[in-house]
Short mmCIF file of C-alpha atoms and ligand atoms in Angstrom, two decimals:
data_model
loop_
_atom_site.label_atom_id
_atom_site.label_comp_id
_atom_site.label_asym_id
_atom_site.label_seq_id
_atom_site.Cartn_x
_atom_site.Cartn_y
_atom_site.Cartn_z
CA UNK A 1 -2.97 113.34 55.88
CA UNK A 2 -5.38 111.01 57.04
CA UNK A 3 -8.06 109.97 54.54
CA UNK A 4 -11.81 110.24 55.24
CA UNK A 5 -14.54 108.70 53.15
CA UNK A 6 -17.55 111.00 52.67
CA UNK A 7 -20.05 108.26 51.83
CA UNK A 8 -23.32 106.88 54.07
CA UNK A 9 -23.53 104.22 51.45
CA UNK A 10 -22.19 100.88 53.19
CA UNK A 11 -21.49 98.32 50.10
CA UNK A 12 -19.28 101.23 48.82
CA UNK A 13 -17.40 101.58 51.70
CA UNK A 14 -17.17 97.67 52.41
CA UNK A 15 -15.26 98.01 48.91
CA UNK A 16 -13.04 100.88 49.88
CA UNK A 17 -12.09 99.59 53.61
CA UNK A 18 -10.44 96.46 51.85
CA UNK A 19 -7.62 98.44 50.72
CA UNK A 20 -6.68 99.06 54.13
CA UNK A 21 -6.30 102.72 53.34
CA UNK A 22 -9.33 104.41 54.97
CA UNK A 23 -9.04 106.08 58.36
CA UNK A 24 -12.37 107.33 58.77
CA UNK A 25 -15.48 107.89 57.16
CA UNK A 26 -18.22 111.52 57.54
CA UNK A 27 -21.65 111.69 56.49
CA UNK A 28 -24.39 114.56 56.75
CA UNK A 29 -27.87 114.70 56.15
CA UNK A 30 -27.70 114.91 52.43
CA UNK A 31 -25.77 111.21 52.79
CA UNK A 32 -28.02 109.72 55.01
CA UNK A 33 -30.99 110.73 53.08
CA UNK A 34 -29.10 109.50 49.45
CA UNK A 35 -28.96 105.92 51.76
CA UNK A 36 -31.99 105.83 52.40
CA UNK A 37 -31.50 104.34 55.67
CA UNK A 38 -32.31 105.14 59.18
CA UNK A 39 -29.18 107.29 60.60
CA UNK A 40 -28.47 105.41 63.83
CA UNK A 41 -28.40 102.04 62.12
CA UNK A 42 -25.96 102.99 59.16
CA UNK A 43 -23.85 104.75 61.82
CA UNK A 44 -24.10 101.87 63.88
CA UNK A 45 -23.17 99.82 60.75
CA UNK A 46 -20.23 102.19 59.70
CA UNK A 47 -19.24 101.83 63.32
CA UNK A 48 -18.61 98.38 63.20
CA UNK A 49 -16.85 98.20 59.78
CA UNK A 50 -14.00 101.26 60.29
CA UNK A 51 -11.35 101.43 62.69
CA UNK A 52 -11.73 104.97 62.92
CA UNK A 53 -13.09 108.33 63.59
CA UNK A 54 -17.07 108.23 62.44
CA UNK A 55 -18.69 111.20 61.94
CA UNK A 56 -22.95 111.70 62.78
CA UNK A 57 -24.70 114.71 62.30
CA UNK A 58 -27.27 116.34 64.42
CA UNK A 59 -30.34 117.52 62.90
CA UNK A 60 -31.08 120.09 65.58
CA UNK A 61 -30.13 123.80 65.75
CA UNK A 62 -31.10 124.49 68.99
CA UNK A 63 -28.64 123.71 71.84
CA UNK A 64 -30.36 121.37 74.41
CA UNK A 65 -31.27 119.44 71.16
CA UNK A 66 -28.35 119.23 69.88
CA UNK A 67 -27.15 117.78 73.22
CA UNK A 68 -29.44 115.34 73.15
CA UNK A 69 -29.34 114.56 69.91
CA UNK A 70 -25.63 113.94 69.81
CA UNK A 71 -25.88 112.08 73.18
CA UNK A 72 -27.79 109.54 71.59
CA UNK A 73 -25.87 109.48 68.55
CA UNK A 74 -22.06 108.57 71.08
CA UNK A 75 -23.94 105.73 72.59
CA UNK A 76 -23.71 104.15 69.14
CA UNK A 77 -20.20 103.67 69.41
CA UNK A 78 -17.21 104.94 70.59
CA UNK A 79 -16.02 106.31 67.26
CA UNK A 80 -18.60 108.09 66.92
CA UNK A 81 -17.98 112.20 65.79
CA UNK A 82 -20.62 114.31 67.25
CA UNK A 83 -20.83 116.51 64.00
CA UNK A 84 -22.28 120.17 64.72
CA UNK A 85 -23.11 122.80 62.29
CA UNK A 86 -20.87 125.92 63.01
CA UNK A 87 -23.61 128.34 64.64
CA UNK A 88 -23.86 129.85 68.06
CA UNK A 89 -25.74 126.92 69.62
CA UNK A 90 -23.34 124.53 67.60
CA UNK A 91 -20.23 125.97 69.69
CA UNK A 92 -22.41 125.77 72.93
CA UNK A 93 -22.64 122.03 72.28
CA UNK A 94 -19.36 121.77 70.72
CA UNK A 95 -18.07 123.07 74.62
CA UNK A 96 -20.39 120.69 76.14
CA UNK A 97 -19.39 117.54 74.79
CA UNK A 98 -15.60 118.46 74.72
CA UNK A 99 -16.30 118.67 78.36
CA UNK A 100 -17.62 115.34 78.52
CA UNK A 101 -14.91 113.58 76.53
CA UNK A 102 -16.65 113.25 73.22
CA UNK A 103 -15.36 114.14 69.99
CA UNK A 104 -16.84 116.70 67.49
CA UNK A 105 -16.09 117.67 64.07
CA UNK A 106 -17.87 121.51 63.63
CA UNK A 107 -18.64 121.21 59.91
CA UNK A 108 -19.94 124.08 57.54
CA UNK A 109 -16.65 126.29 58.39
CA UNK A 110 -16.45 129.12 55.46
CA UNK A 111 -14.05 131.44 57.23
CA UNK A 112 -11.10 131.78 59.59
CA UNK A 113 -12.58 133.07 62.32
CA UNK A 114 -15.14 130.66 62.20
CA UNK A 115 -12.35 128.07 62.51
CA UNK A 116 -10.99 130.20 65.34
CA UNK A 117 -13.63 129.78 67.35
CA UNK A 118 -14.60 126.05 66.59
CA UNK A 119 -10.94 125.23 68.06
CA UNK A 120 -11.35 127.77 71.27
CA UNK A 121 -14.52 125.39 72.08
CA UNK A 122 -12.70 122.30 71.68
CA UNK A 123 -13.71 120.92 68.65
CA UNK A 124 -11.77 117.62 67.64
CA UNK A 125 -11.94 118.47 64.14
CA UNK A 126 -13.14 121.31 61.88
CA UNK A 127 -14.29 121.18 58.71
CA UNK A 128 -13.88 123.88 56.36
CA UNK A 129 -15.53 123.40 52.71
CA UNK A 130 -13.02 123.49 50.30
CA UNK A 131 -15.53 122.95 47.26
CA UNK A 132 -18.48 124.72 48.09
CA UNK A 133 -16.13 128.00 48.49
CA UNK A 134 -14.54 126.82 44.59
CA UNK A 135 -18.51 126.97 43.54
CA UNK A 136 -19.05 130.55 44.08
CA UNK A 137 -15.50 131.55 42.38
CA UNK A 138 -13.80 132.35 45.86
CA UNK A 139 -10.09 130.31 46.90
CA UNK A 140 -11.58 127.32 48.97
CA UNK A 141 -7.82 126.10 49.37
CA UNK A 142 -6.78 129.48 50.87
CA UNK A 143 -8.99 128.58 53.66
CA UNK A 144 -6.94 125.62 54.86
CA UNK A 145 -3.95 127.21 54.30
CA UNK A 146 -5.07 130.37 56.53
CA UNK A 147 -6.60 128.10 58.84
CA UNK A 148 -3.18 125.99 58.99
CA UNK A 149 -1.14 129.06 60.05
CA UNK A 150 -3.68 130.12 62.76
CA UNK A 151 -3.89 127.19 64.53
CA UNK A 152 -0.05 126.75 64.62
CA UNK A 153 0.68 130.00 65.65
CA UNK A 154 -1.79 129.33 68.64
CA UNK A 155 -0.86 125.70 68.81
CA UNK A 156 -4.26 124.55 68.59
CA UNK A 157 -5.15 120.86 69.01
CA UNK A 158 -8.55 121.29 66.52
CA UNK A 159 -7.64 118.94 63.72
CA UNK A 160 -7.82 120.77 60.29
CA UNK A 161 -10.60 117.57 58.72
CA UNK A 162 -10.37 119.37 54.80
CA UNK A 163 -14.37 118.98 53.21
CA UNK A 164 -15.94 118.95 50.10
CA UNK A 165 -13.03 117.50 48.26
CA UNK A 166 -14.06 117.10 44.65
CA UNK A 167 -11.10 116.12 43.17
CA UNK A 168 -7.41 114.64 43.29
CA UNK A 169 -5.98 117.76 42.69
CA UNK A 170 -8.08 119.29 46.06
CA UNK A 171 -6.52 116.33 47.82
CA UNK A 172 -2.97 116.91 46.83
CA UNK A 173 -3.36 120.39 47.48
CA UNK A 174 -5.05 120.04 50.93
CA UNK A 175 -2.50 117.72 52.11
CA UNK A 176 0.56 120.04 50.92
CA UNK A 177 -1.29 122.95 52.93
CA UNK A 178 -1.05 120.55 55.84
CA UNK A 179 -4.53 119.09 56.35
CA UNK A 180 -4.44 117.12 58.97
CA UNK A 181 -7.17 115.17 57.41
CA UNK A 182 -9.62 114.74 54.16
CA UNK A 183 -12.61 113.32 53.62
CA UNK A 184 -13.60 112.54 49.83
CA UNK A 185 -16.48 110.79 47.83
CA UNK A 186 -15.77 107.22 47.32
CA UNK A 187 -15.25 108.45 43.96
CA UNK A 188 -12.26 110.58 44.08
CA UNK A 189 -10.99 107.81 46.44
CA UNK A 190 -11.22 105.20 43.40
CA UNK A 191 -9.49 108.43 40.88
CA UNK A 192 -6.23 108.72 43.79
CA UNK A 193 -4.95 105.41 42.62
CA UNK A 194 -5.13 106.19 38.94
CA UNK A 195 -2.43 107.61 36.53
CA UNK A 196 -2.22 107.25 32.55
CA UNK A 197 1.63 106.83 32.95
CA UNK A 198 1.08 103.87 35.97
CA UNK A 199 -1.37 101.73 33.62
CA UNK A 200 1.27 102.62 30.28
CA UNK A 201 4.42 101.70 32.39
CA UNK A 202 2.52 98.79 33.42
CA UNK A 203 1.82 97.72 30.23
CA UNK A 204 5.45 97.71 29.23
CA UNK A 205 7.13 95.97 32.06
CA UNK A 206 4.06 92.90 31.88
CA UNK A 207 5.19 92.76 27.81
CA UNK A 208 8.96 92.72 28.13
CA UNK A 209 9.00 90.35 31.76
CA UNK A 210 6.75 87.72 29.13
CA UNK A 211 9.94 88.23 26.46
CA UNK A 212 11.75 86.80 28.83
CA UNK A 213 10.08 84.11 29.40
CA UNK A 214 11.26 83.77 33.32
CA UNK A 215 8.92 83.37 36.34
CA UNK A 216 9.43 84.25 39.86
CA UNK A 217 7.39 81.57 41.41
C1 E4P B 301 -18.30 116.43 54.88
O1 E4P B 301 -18.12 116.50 56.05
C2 E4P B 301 -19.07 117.43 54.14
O2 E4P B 301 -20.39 117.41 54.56
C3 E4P B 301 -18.93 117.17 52.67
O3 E4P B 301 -17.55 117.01 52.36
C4 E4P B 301 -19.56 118.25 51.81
O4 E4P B 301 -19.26 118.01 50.46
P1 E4P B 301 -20.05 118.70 49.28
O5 E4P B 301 -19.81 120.18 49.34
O6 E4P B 301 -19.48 118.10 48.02
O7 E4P B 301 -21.50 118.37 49.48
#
């Protein structure tokens, strides 16, 4: 499963990228406004820094907005993810710039059939929120699984891009439900590498290796 970081915030991510293991990075307007910066120079910025899928959201509902809007935002680079929300005129535009080449991630998937038809217009990714679903007591993993089986059985290309990770356990469980991808708060990035057991084993081996009073180098 490739790994994602949900983050606008560019000294974070610096931080992240130098452990080689990011593959991508989203953002939304919620990020971009916790930045505080202007969206076309932090994508611009992100753009530069990751060797990877990018994804930019449009701010517009309406379609020949939205077409404009995520125009301007592929000029930036070309990793750049036209991200639409999953509406009528979000498909529209979703079909337009599949047409043209460009890749979309259709973000604010709830449901199956939403995820149906984000992959019959050609999205490059979906995103279905795992967390948000969690929130209001319903089976946000479910959703990836169900999603998983329907685009197999249909051999979809739409990669399955699992959201609103909030935890270690939603990434484990995301990638054993076949995620193609994740994307996760620089946070639960940082908790991945952690285990109690790692740092006590650790401990143990860096006491008894000094016992013996050998050194490699
Ligand atoms: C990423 O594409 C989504 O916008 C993000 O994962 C949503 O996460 P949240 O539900 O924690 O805000």
């Amino acid at each position: 499963m490739l790994i994602f970081a949900d983050t606008a915030d560019t000294k974070l991510l610096a931080e992240l990228n130098e452990t080689g293991l990011i593959d991508g990075v989203t953002t939304n307007p919620t990020l971009i406004a916790k930045s505080g910066r202007n969206i076309l120079e932090v994508t611009r910025e992100i753009c530069a820094m990751i060797d990877g899928p990018v994804s930019a959201e449009v701010a517009a509902t309406e379609f020949t907005q939205m077409v404009a809007e995520g125009e301007k935002l592929a000029k930036i680079a070309d990793n750049v993810v036209i991200k639409v929300p999953l509406t009528v005129d979000g498909l529209k535009a979703t079909r337009v710039f599949s047409d043209q080449g460009l890749m979309t991630n259709v973000t604010l998937c709830f449901s199956v059939s939403q995820a149906l038809l984000a992959a019959k217009a050609g999205a490059t990714f979906v995103s279905p929120f795992v967390g948000r679903l969690d929130d209001r007591g319903e089976d946000g993993m479910q959703l990836i699984r169900d999603i998983r089986t329907v685009y197999d059985n249909y051999e979809f290309e739409t990669a399955i891009l699992a959201a609103s990770l909030r935890n270690t356990n939603h990434v484990a469980q995301a990638a054993i439900a076949g995620a193609d991808c994740g994307t996760l708060p620089p946070a639960v990035i940082q908790a991945m590498f952690q285990h109690d057991l790692t740092d006590k084993g650790l401990e143990t081996f860096l006491a008894d290796w000094a016992s013996t009073g050998q050194s490699i180098l």
